[in-house]
Short mmCIF file of C-alpha atoms in Angstrom, two decimals:
data_model
loop_
_atom_site.label_atom_id
_atom_site.label_comp_id
_atom_site.label_asym_id
_atom_site.label_seq_id
_atom_site.Cartn_x
_atom_site.Cartn_y
_atom_site.Cartn_z
CA MET I 836 19.13 -20.07 19.89
CA ASN I 837 18.02 -19.90 16.28
CA GLU I 838 18.47 -16.76 14.25
CA ILE I 839 14.85 -15.68 13.72
CA LYS I 840 13.95 -16.22 17.36
CA GLU I 841 16.97 -14.17 18.36
CA LEU I 842 16.02 -11.26 16.06
CA THR I 843 12.40 -11.41 17.25
CA ASN I 844 13.58 -11.15 20.85
CA LYS I 845 15.65 -8.07 20.09
CA VAL I 846 12.73 -6.34 18.37
CA ILE I 847 10.42 -7.16 21.27
CA GLN I 848 13.02 -5.93 23.74
CA PHE I 849 13.04 -2.56 21.98
CA ARG I 850 9.22 -2.47 21.94
CA ASP I 851 9.12 -3.17 25.67
CA ASP I 852 11.85 -0.65 26.48
CA CYS I 853 9.52 1.94 24.91
CA ASN I 854 6.39 0.44 26.49
CA TRP I 855 4.76 0.30 23.06
CA LYS I 856 3.01 -3.09 23.37
CA GLN I 857 -0.18 -1.20 24.24
CA PHE I 858 -0.31 0.26 20.68
CA HIS I 859 0.64 -2.96 18.89
CA THR I 860 -2.70 -4.50 18.00
CA PRO I 861 -2.46 -6.96 15.10
CA LYS I 862 -4.49 -4.55 12.92
CA ASP I 863 -2.13 -1.64 13.56
CA LEU I 864 0.92 -3.88 13.07
CA ALA I 865 -0.40 -5.06 9.70
CA LEU I 866 -1.19 -1.44 8.81
CA SER I 867 2.34 -0.38 9.83
CA LEU I 868 3.91 -3.20 7.83
CA SER I 869 2.00 -1.94 4.78
CA LEU I 870 3.14 1.66 5.39
CA GLU I 871 6.79 0.58 5.62
CA ALA I 872 6.47 -1.51 2.45
CA SER I 873 5.27 1.68 0.72
CA GLU I 874 8.26 3.60 2.04
CA LEU I 875 10.53 0.94 0.58
CA LEU I 876 8.67 1.18 -2.73
CA GLU I 877 8.92 4.99 -2.70
CA ASN I 878 12.63 4.58 -3.42
CA PHE I 879 11.66 3.44 -6.92
CA GLN I 880 9.16 6.22 -7.69
CA TRP I 881 9.89 7.85 -11.09
CA GLN I 882 13.04 5.74 -11.47
CA SER I 883 14.25 2.52 -12.97
CA SER I 884 15.53 -0.24 -10.70
CA HIS I 885 19.03 0.49 -11.82
CA GLU I 886 19.00 4.20 -10.97
CA ALA I 887 17.20 3.67 -7.67
CA VAL I 888 19.50 0.93 -6.38
CA ALA I 889 22.56 2.97 -7.34
CA GLU I 890 21.31 6.06 -5.49
CA LYS I 891 19.31 4.80 -2.52
CA HIS I 892 20.74 1.50 -1.30
CA GLU I 893 21.14 2.71 2.27
CA ASN I 894 17.55 3.88 2.58
CA MET I 895 16.31 0.60 1.04
CA LYS I 896 18.20 -1.28 3.74
CA GLU I 897 16.52 0.76 6.47
CA GLU I 898 13.01 0.48 5.05
CA LEU I 899 13.42 -3.26 4.49
CA ALA I 900 14.50 -3.58 8.13
CA ASP I 901 11.32 -1.75 9.19
CA VAL I 902 9.22 -4.10 7.08
CA LEU I 903 10.90 -7.13 8.65
CA MET I 904 10.64 -5.83 12.19
CA TYR I 905 6.89 -5.32 11.82
CA ALA I 906 6.61 -8.75 10.21
CA LEU I 907 8.36 -10.33 13.22
CA LEU I 908 6.22 -8.35 15.69
CA PHE I 909 3.05 -9.32 13.83
CA ALA I 910 4.04 -12.99 13.74
CA HIS I 911 4.84 -12.92 17.45
CA GLU I 912 1.59 -11.18 18.40
CA VAL I 913 -0.65 -13.45 16.33
CA GLY I 914 1.26 -16.67 16.97
CA ILE I 915 2.78 -17.48 13.60
CA ASP I 916 6.00 -19.48 13.22
CA VAL I 917 7.75 -17.52 10.48
CA LYS I 918 9.94 -20.34 9.22
CA GLN I 919 7.10 -22.84 9.11
CA ALA I 920 4.85 -20.28 7.36
CA ILE I 921 7.39 -19.78 4.57
CA GLU I 922 8.02 -23.49 4.12
CA GLU I 923 4.31 -24.30 3.96
CA LYS I 924 3.70 -21.48 1.45
CA LEU I 925 6.52 -22.77 -0.74
CA GLN I 926 4.95 -26.23 -0.76
CA LYS I 927 1.59 -24.71 -1.66
CA ASN I 928 3.18 -22.62 -4.44
CA ASN I 929 4.83 -25.72 -5.83
CA LYS I 930 1.36 -27.18 -6.32
CA LYS I 931 -0.23 -23.95 -7.58
CA TYR I 932 2.49 -23.26 -10.13
CA PRO I 933 3.47 -26.62 -11.63
CA VAL I 934 6.78 -26.15 -13.44
CA GLU I 935 5.47 -27.38 -16.78
CA LYS I 936 2.93 -24.54 -16.78
CA ALA I 937 4.75 -21.79 -14.86
CA TYR I 938 8.20 -22.03 -16.43
CA GLY I 939 9.14 -18.56 -17.63
CA VAL I 940 5.55 -17.25 -17.49
CA SER I 941 4.59 -14.39 -15.19
CA THR I 942 0.84 -14.99 -15.46
CA LYS I 943 -1.00 -15.42 -12.18
CA TYR I 944 -1.75 -19.05 -11.35
CA THR I 945 -5.52 -18.46 -11.61
CA GLU I 946 -5.04 -17.77 -15.30
CA LEU I 947 -2.66 -20.65 -16.00
CA MET F 1309 23.89 -23.10 7.64
CA ASN F 1310 22.06 -20.29 9.34
CA GLU F 1311 18.28 -20.10 9.26
CA ILE F 1312 17.75 -17.00 7.12
CA LYS F 1313 20.26 -18.12 4.50
CA GLU F 1314 18.57 -21.49 4.35
CA LEU F 1315 15.11 -19.96 3.83
CA THR F 1316 16.48 -17.55 1.20
CA ASN F 1317 17.98 -20.49 -0.68
CA LYS F 1318 14.65 -22.32 -0.71
CA VAL F 1319 12.81 -19.27 -2.04
CA ILE F 1320 15.43 -18.75 -4.75
CA GLN F 1321 15.27 -22.44 -5.66
CA PHE F 1322 11.53 -22.06 -6.28
CA ARG F 1323 12.07 -18.89 -8.30
CA ASP F 1324 14.65 -20.67 -10.46
CA ASP F 1325 12.51 -23.79 -10.91
CA CYS F 1326 9.93 -21.45 -12.46
CA ASN F 1327 12.54 -19.44 -14.37
CA TRP F 1328 11.14 -16.24 -12.88
CA LYS F 1329 14.40 -14.39 -12.22
CA GLN F 1330 13.86 -12.52 -15.49
CA PHE F 1331 10.80 -10.76 -13.99
CA HIS F 1332 12.37 -10.05 -10.59
CA THR F 1333 13.74 -6.54 -10.95
CA PRO F 1334 14.21 -4.79 -7.59
CA LYS F 1335 11.41 -2.35 -8.51
CA ASP F 1336 8.93 -5.14 -9.21
CA LEU F 1337 9.99 -7.04 -6.09
CA ALA F 1338 9.42 -3.94 -3.92
CA LEU F 1339 6.09 -3.42 -5.69
CA SER F 1340 5.14 -7.08 -5.05
CA LEU F 1341 6.15 -6.86 -1.40
CA SER F 1342 3.82 -3.86 -1.05
CA LEU F 1343 0.96 -5.72 -2.77
CA GLU F 1344 1.34 -8.71 -0.41
CA ALA F 1345 1.46 -6.40 2.63
CA SER F 1346 -1.89 -5.01 1.43
CA GLU F 1347 -3.31 -8.52 1.13
CA LEU F 1348 -2.26 -9.20 4.72
CA LEU F 1349 -3.90 -5.93 5.79
CA GLU F 1350 -7.08 -6.80 3.87
CA ASN F 1351 -7.76 -9.44 6.53
CA PHE F 1352 -8.49 -6.57 8.94
CA GLN F 1353 -10.79 -4.55 6.65
CA TRP F 1354 -14.05 -3.62 8.43
CA GLN F 1355 -13.06 -5.69 11.46
CA SER F 1356 -11.39 -5.37 14.82
CA SER F 1357 -8.11 -7.18 15.43
CA HIS F 1358 -9.91 -9.65 17.66
CA GLU F 1359 -12.54 -10.67 15.10
CA ALA F 1360 -10.03 -10.82 12.24
CA VAL F 1361 -7.47 -12.96 14.07
CA ALA F 1362 -10.20 -15.34 15.24
CA GLU F 1363 -11.58 -15.81 11.72
CA LYS F 1364 -8.60 -15.51 9.37
CA HIS F 1365 -5.47 -16.78 11.07
CA GLU F 1366 -4.67 -19.22 8.28
CA ASN F 1367 -4.84 -16.59 5.55
CA MET F 1368 -2.74 -14.19 7.63
CA LYS F 1369 -0.08 -16.87 7.84
CA GLU F 1370 -0.03 -17.26 4.08
CA GLU F 1371 0.06 -13.56 3.30
CA LEU F 1372 2.80 -12.98 5.88
CA ALA F 1373 4.79 -15.76 4.22
CA ASP F 1374 4.38 -13.98 0.86
CA VAL F 1375 5.58 -10.70 2.39
CA LEU F 1376 8.64 -12.44 3.84
CA MET F 1377 9.49 -14.32 0.67
CA TYR F 1378 9.51 -11.09 -1.35
CA ALA F 1379 11.56 -9.43 1.40
CA LEU F 1380 14.15 -12.22 1.16
CA LEU F 1381 14.19 -12.08 -2.65
CA PHE F 1382 14.56 -8.30 -2.59
CA ALA F 1383 17.38 -8.46 -0.05
CA HIS F 1384 19.15 -11.12 -2.13
CA GLU F 1385 18.75 -9.19 -5.38
CA VAL F 1386 19.93 -5.86 -3.99
CA GLY F 1387 22.62 -7.26 -1.71
CA ILE F 1388 21.26 -6.60 1.76
CA ASP F 1389 22.17 -8.75 4.78
CA VAL F 1390 18.78 -9.07 6.48
CA LYS F 1391 20.08 -9.76 9.97
CA GLN F 1392 22.57 -6.92 9.85
CA ALA F 1393 19.91 -4.53 8.47
CA ILE F 1394 17.58 -5.26 11.40
CA GLU F 1395 20.32 -4.93 14.00
CA GLU F 1396 21.54 -1.62 12.57
CA LYS F 1397 18.00 -0.24 12.42
CA LEU F 1398 17.40 -1.22 16.04
CA GLN F 1399 20.53 0.67 17.06
CA LYS F 1400 19.37 3.70 15.08
CA ASN F 1401 15.90 3.50 16.64
CA ASN F 1402 17.44 3.37 20.09
CA LYS F 1403 18.99 6.75 19.36
CA LYS F 1404 15.91 8.22 17.63
CA TYR F 1405 13.53 7.19 20.39
CA PRO F 1406 15.34 7.72 23.69
CA VAL F 1407 13.45 5.84 26.38
CA GLU F 1408 12.93 8.90 28.56
CA LYS F 1409 11.01 10.54 25.70
CA ALA F 1410 9.43 7.58 23.92
CA TYR F 1411 8.21 5.57 26.93
CA GLY F 1412 4.52 4.85 26.37
CA VAL F 1413 4.12 7.55 23.70
CA SER F 1414 3.11 6.64 20.14
CA THR F 1415 4.11 9.99 18.63
CA LYS F 1416 6.53 9.80 15.73
CA TYR F 1417 10.08 10.62 16.67
CA THR F 1418 10.12 13.80 14.57
CA GLU F 1419 7.50 15.23 16.89
CA LEU F 1420 9.11 14.08 20.15
CA MET K 932 -17.01 23.05 -18.52
CA ASN K 933 -17.78 20.25 -16.10
CA GLU K 934 -16.08 20.07 -12.72
CA ILE K 935 -13.93 16.95 -13.13
CA LYS K 936 -12.64 18.04 -16.54
CA GLU K 937 -11.78 21.43 -15.08
CA LEU K 938 -9.83 19.91 -12.16
CA THR K 939 -8.05 17.50 -14.51
CA ASN K 940 -6.98 20.42 -16.68
CA LYS K 941 -5.52 22.27 -13.70
CA VAL K 942 -3.54 19.22 -12.57
CA ILE K 943 -2.20 18.67 -16.09
CA GLN K 944 -1.32 22.34 -16.35
CA PHE K 945 0.85 22.00 -13.22
CA ARG K 946 2.44 18.81 -14.58
CA ASP K 947 3.30 20.57 -17.83
CA ASP K 948 4.61 23.71 -16.11
CA CYS K 949 7.12 21.36 -14.42
CA ASN K 950 7.74 19.34 -17.58
CA TRP K 951 6.97 16.15 -15.65
CA LYS K 952 4.97 14.29 -18.33
CA GLN K 953 8.17 12.40 -19.20
CA PHE K 954 8.11 10.66 -15.77
CA HIS K 955 4.38 9.97 -15.73
CA THR K 956 4.11 6.45 -17.12
CA PRO K 957 0.87 4.72 -16.10
CA LYS K 958 2.89 2.29 -13.94
CA ASP K 959 4.60 5.08 -12.00
CA LEU K 960 1.31 7.00 -11.66
CA ALA K 961 -0.41 3.91 -10.20
CA LEU K 962 2.60 3.40 -7.93
CA SER K 963 2.44 7.05 -6.82
CA LEU K 964 -1.30 6.84 -6.19
CA SER K 965 -0.63 3.86 -3.92
CA LEU K 966 2.14 5.73 -2.05
CA GLU K 967 -0.14 8.72 -1.42
CA ALA K 968 -2.94 6.43 -0.23
CA SER K 969 -0.46 5.05 2.31
CA GLU K 970 0.42 8.56 3.43
CA LEU K 971 -3.26 9.24 4.01
CA LEU K 972 -3.54 5.98 5.96
CA GLU K 973 -0.47 6.85 8.03
CA ASN K 974 -2.57 9.51 9.75
CA PHE K 975 -4.45 6.65 11.46
CA GLN K 976 -1.41 4.62 12.58
CA TRP K 977 -1.63 3.73 16.30
CA GLN K 978 -4.80 5.80 16.66
CA SER K 979 -8.55 5.47 16.57
CA SER K 980 -10.50 7.28 13.85
CA HIS K 981 -11.76 9.76 16.41
CA GLU K 982 -8.31 10.79 17.70
CA ALA K 983 -6.79 10.92 14.22
CA VAL K 984 -9.52 13.05 12.66
CA ALA K 985 -9.42 15.45 15.61
CA GLU K 986 -5.64 15.90 15.38
CA LYS K 987 -4.77 15.59 11.68
CA HIS K 988 -7.65 16.86 9.57
CA GLU K 989 -5.46 19.30 7.63
CA ASN K 990 -2.90 16.64 6.65
CA MET K 991 -5.69 14.24 5.64
CA LYS K 992 -7.02 16.93 3.31
CA GLU K 993 -3.61 17.30 1.66
CA GLU K 994 -2.96 13.59 1.27
CA LEU K 995 -6.46 13.00 -0.10
CA ALA K 996 -5.80 15.77 -2.63
CA ASP K 997 -2.59 13.98 -3.67
CA VAL K 998 -4.48 10.71 -4.09
CA LEU K 999 -7.10 12.43 -6.25
CA MET K 1000 -4.58 14.31 -8.38
CA TYR K 1001 -2.77 11.06 -9.23
CA ALA K 1002 -6.13 9.40 -9.91
CA LEU K 1003 -7.02 12.19 -12.37
CA LEU K 1004 -3.57 12.03 -14.01
CA PHE K 1005 -3.79 8.25 -14.30
CA ALA K 1006 -7.30 8.41 -15.81
CA HIS K 1007 -6.17 11.05 -18.29
CA GLU K 1008 -3.05 9.12 -19.31
CA VAL K 1009 -4.82 5.79 -19.75
CA GLY K 1010 -8.02 7.18 -21.23
CA ILE K 1011 -10.60 6.53 -18.51
CA ASP K 1012 -13.70 8.69 -18.08
CA VAL K 1013 -13.80 9.03 -14.29
CA LYS K 1014 -17.52 9.73 -13.99
CA GLN K 1015 -18.47 6.88 -16.28
CA ALA K 1016 -16.10 4.50 -14.45
CA ILE K 1017 -17.76 5.25 -11.09
CA GLU K 1018 -21.29 4.92 -12.48
CA GLU K 1019 -20.51 1.60 -14.16
CA LYS K 1020 -18.87 0.23 -11.01
CA LEU K 1021 -21.90 1.23 -8.94
CA GLN K 1022 -24.16 -0.67 -11.35
CA LYS K 1023 -21.86 -3.70 -11.12
CA ASN K 1024 -21.80 -3.48 -7.31
CA ASN K 1025 -25.59 -3.35 -7.25
CA LYS K 1026 -25.59 -6.74 -8.95
CA LYS K 1027 -22.73 -8.19 -6.88
CA TYR K 1028 -24.21 -7.15 -3.56
CA PRO K 1029 -27.97 -7.66 -3.81
CA VAL K 1030 -29.62 -5.79 -0.94
CA GLU K 1031 -31.34 -8.85 0.47
CA LYS K 1032 -27.93 -10.49 0.99
CA ALA K 1033 -25.65 -7.50 1.66
CA TYR K 1034 -27.85 -5.49 4.05
CA GLY K 1035 -25.79 -4.77 7.14
CA VAL K 1036 -23.21 -7.46 6.37
CA SER K 1037 -19.55 -6.58 5.76
CA THR K 1038 -18.64 -9.95 4.23
CA LYS K 1039 -17.03 -9.80 0.80
CA TYR K 1040 -19.41 -10.62 -2.01
CA THR K 1041 -17.52 -13.80 -2.91
CA GLU K 1042 -18.54 -15.22 0.45
CA LEU K 1043 -22.17 -14.08 0.35
CA MET L 945 -26.07 20.05 -8.99
CA ASN L 946 -22.33 19.89 -9.53
CA GLU L 947 -20.68 16.72 -10.77
CA ILE L 948 -18.68 15.67 -7.70
CA LYS L 949 -21.60 16.22 -5.34
CA GLU L 950 -23.78 14.16 -7.65
CA LEU L 951 -21.31 11.24 -7.73
CA THR L 952 -20.85 11.43 -3.96
CA ASN L 953 -24.62 11.19 -3.49
CA LYS L 954 -24.81 8.10 -5.69
CA VAL L 955 -22.01 6.36 -3.75
CA ILE L 956 -23.66 7.21 -0.44
CA GLN L 957 -27.01 5.98 -1.73
CA PHE L 958 -25.42 2.59 -2.48
CA ARG L 959 -23.75 2.53 0.96
CA ASP L 960 -27.09 3.24 2.63
CA ASP L 961 -29.00 0.70 0.53
CA CYS L 962 -26.59 -1.88 1.97
CA ASN L 963 -26.69 -0.36 5.48
CA TRP L 964 -22.88 -0.21 5.48
CA LYS L 965 -22.43 3.18 7.16
CA GLN L 966 -21.86 1.30 10.45
CA PHE L 967 -18.59 -0.16 9.05
CA HIS L 968 -17.36 3.06 7.43
CA THR L 969 -15.12 4.60 10.07
CA PRO L 970 -12.60 7.05 8.60
CA LYS L 971 -9.77 4.63 9.53
CA ASP L 972 -11.35 1.72 7.67
CA LEU L 973 -12.20 3.94 4.70
CA ALA L 974 -8.57 5.12 4.45
CA LEU L 975 -7.45 1.50 4.81
CA SER L 976 -9.86 0.43 2.07
CA LEU L 977 -8.71 3.23 -0.22
CA SER L 978 -5.16 1.98 0.22
CA LEU L 979 -6.19 -1.63 -0.54
CA GLU L 980 -7.94 -0.57 -3.75
CA ALA L 981 -4.94 1.51 -4.81
CA SER L 982 -2.88 -1.68 -4.44
CA GLU L 983 -5.34 -3.60 -6.58
CA LEU L 984 -4.97 -0.95 -9.28
CA LEU L 985 -1.19 -1.20 -8.99
CA GLU L 986 -1.35 -5.01 -9.19
CA ASN L 987 -2.26 -4.61 -12.86
CA PHE L 988 1.32 -3.48 -13.47
CA GLN L 989 3.09 -6.27 -11.52
CA TRP L 990 5.84 -7.89 -13.61
CA GLN L 991 4.85 -5.80 -16.64
CA SER L 992 5.70 -2.59 -18.39
CA SER L 993 3.10 0.17 -18.59
CA HIS L 994 2.62 -0.59 -22.25
CA GLU L 995 1.85 -4.30 -21.82
CA ALA L 996 -0.35 -3.74 -18.79
CA VAL L 997 -2.49 -0.99 -20.33
CA ALA L 998 -2.93 -3.06 -23.50
CA GLU L 999 -4.07 -6.14 -21.58
CA LYS L 1000 -5.92 -4.86 -18.51
CA HIS L 1001 -7.61 -1.55 -19.32
CA GLU L 1002 -11.03 -2.76 -18.17
CA ASN L 1003 -9.77 -3.91 -14.77
CA MET L 1004 -7.85 -0.65 -14.31
CA LYS L 1005 -11.09 1.23 -14.89
CA GLU L 1006 -12.85 -0.78 -12.20
CA GLU L 1007 -10.08 -0.48 -9.63
CA LEU L 1008 -9.73 3.25 -10.26
CA ALA L 1009 -13.49 3.57 -9.70
CA ASP L 1010 -13.09 1.75 -6.36
CA VAL L 1011 -10.29 4.11 -5.35
CA LEU L 1012 -12.41 7.14 -6.22
CA MET L 1013 -15.52 5.86 -4.47
CA TYR L 1014 -13.59 5.35 -1.23
CA ALA L 1015 -12.01 8.78 -1.69
CA LEU L 1016 -15.47 10.36 -2.00
CA LEU L 1017 -16.80 8.40 0.99
CA PHE L 1018 -13.77 9.38 3.08
CA ALA L 1019 -14.10 13.05 2.12
CA HIS L 1020 -17.80 12.99 2.96
CA GLU L 1021 -17.28 11.26 6.32
CA VAL L 1022 -14.44 13.53 7.43
CA GLY L 1023 -15.85 16.74 5.97
CA ILE L 1024 -13.43 17.54 3.15
CA ASP L 1025 -14.47 19.52 0.06
CA VAL L 1026 -12.73 17.54 -2.68
CA LYS L 1027 -12.51 20.34 -5.21
CA GLN L 1028 -11.21 22.85 -2.68
CA ALA L 1029 -8.66 20.30 -1.38
CA ILE L 1030 -7.21 19.77 -4.87
CA GLU L 1031 -7.08 23.49 -5.66
CA GLU L 1032 -5.35 24.31 -2.38
CA LYS L 1033 -2.83 21.50 -2.86
CA LEU L 1034 -2.04 22.75 -6.36
CA GLN L 1035 -1.35 26.22 -4.97
CA LYS L 1036 0.89 24.71 -2.30
CA ASN L 1037 2.73 22.61 -4.90
CA ASN L 1038 3.28 25.69 -7.02
CA LYS L 1039 5.21 27.17 -4.11
CA LYS L 1040 7.00 23.94 -3.17
CA TYR L 1041 8.15 23.23 -6.71
CA PRO L 1042 9.10 26.55 -8.27
CA VAL L 1043 9.33 26.08 -12.03
CA GLU L 1044 12.90 27.31 -12.28
CA LYS L 1045 13.97 24.47 -9.95
CA ALA L 1046 11.46 21.71 -10.73
CA TYR L 1047 11.43 21.94 -14.54
CA GLY L 1048 12.12 18.46 -15.87
CA VAL L 1049 13.50 17.18 -12.57
CA SER L 1050 11.82 14.31 -10.71
CA THR L 1051 13.64 14.94 -7.42
CA LYS L 1052 11.43 15.40 -4.40
CA TYR L 1053 10.99 19.02 -3.35
CA THR L 1054 12.83 18.44 -0.06
CA GLU L 1055 15.96 17.77 -2.07
CA LEU L 1056 15.59 20.64 -4.51
#
């Protein structure tokens, strides 16, 4: 079995062991993903990247795992193939940010 | 090559084609992940899950892809093994939310 | 003295008592505002508005206060007159969402 | 009339002109506040405070206004006195962060 499918199954197994599917509407999963992304970001509050990574690597790992677990649950619930979604977005980005314009420039594509 | 490694490589290839590594500090990657999670959530603003999924599935797919690409870039930059992080967090959750207490209850574990 | 100026002064007094101005870059204040907005939103995770407001009114009050204190600190640091900003945005919204199009419709103005 | 009450009335007048009260559940208002806080933060993506403030002051003003308008709408809907909430939180912070411990230290109070 492929890796992402395998991880998704484990996350869903945990959800079902707790009988939590009833709470997992797509809206609340997207909301929860956003909350966990904020908890990851909180590790950098009032600090530089360097200080934060040196001091809080373990917590970053846990919060990133939470982000990813909600992402997999959301994808499962709504019917999104995670791998395909990433590959299609990369193709779209390649068109939006043509190298000759985007090279070394952080400007948003709408302003290029 | 495994699936997650392969996707990470593709995302990094795109980043390098654009010469964007210089902007990708862990703090700004975590910040960007949070911004994309908000854009995913925006699909549900003023709507029920049902309405939103019916109307905006395509945009959800794109925003979820953005979330995941920043998650992979962050993990790569900071040195986190995504698969291991998820599996360790699931083990920790299994201890935090013992089935006999968590079954069908949405309360946070601190209040169980 | 007017009310918003008075509240701003109290928040800045607390910041200075703690000697925290050194951490309060506009970027970290905007980041902190976003984190506190997530903590307010967390009160609604897995719950309807009705349940959440009934159970967590006191915490909502605290998190909303945190949001507002960072908003006042940010405005002060960057040089934004809060009252003027709101009044100008309301005028802009009145043009963006003309009543004959926006009445009772939640669609974003770009799609009107 | 005091300043905050006056601004709240103007925001509610706009909401009612558009007949949007029907969409404004506390959960969706908290969600919207969080989305607008992200849009404010987006001004700092890939940039230092200095660069961002120099280039995007006008947009910051607009996004901060959006944050504040949702904060006022939320407070009104849920029955929170904004001024009282801030003053009570400041008193609580004064106890949580005693000056002799917090002076010049960015550590969260739980770790003091």
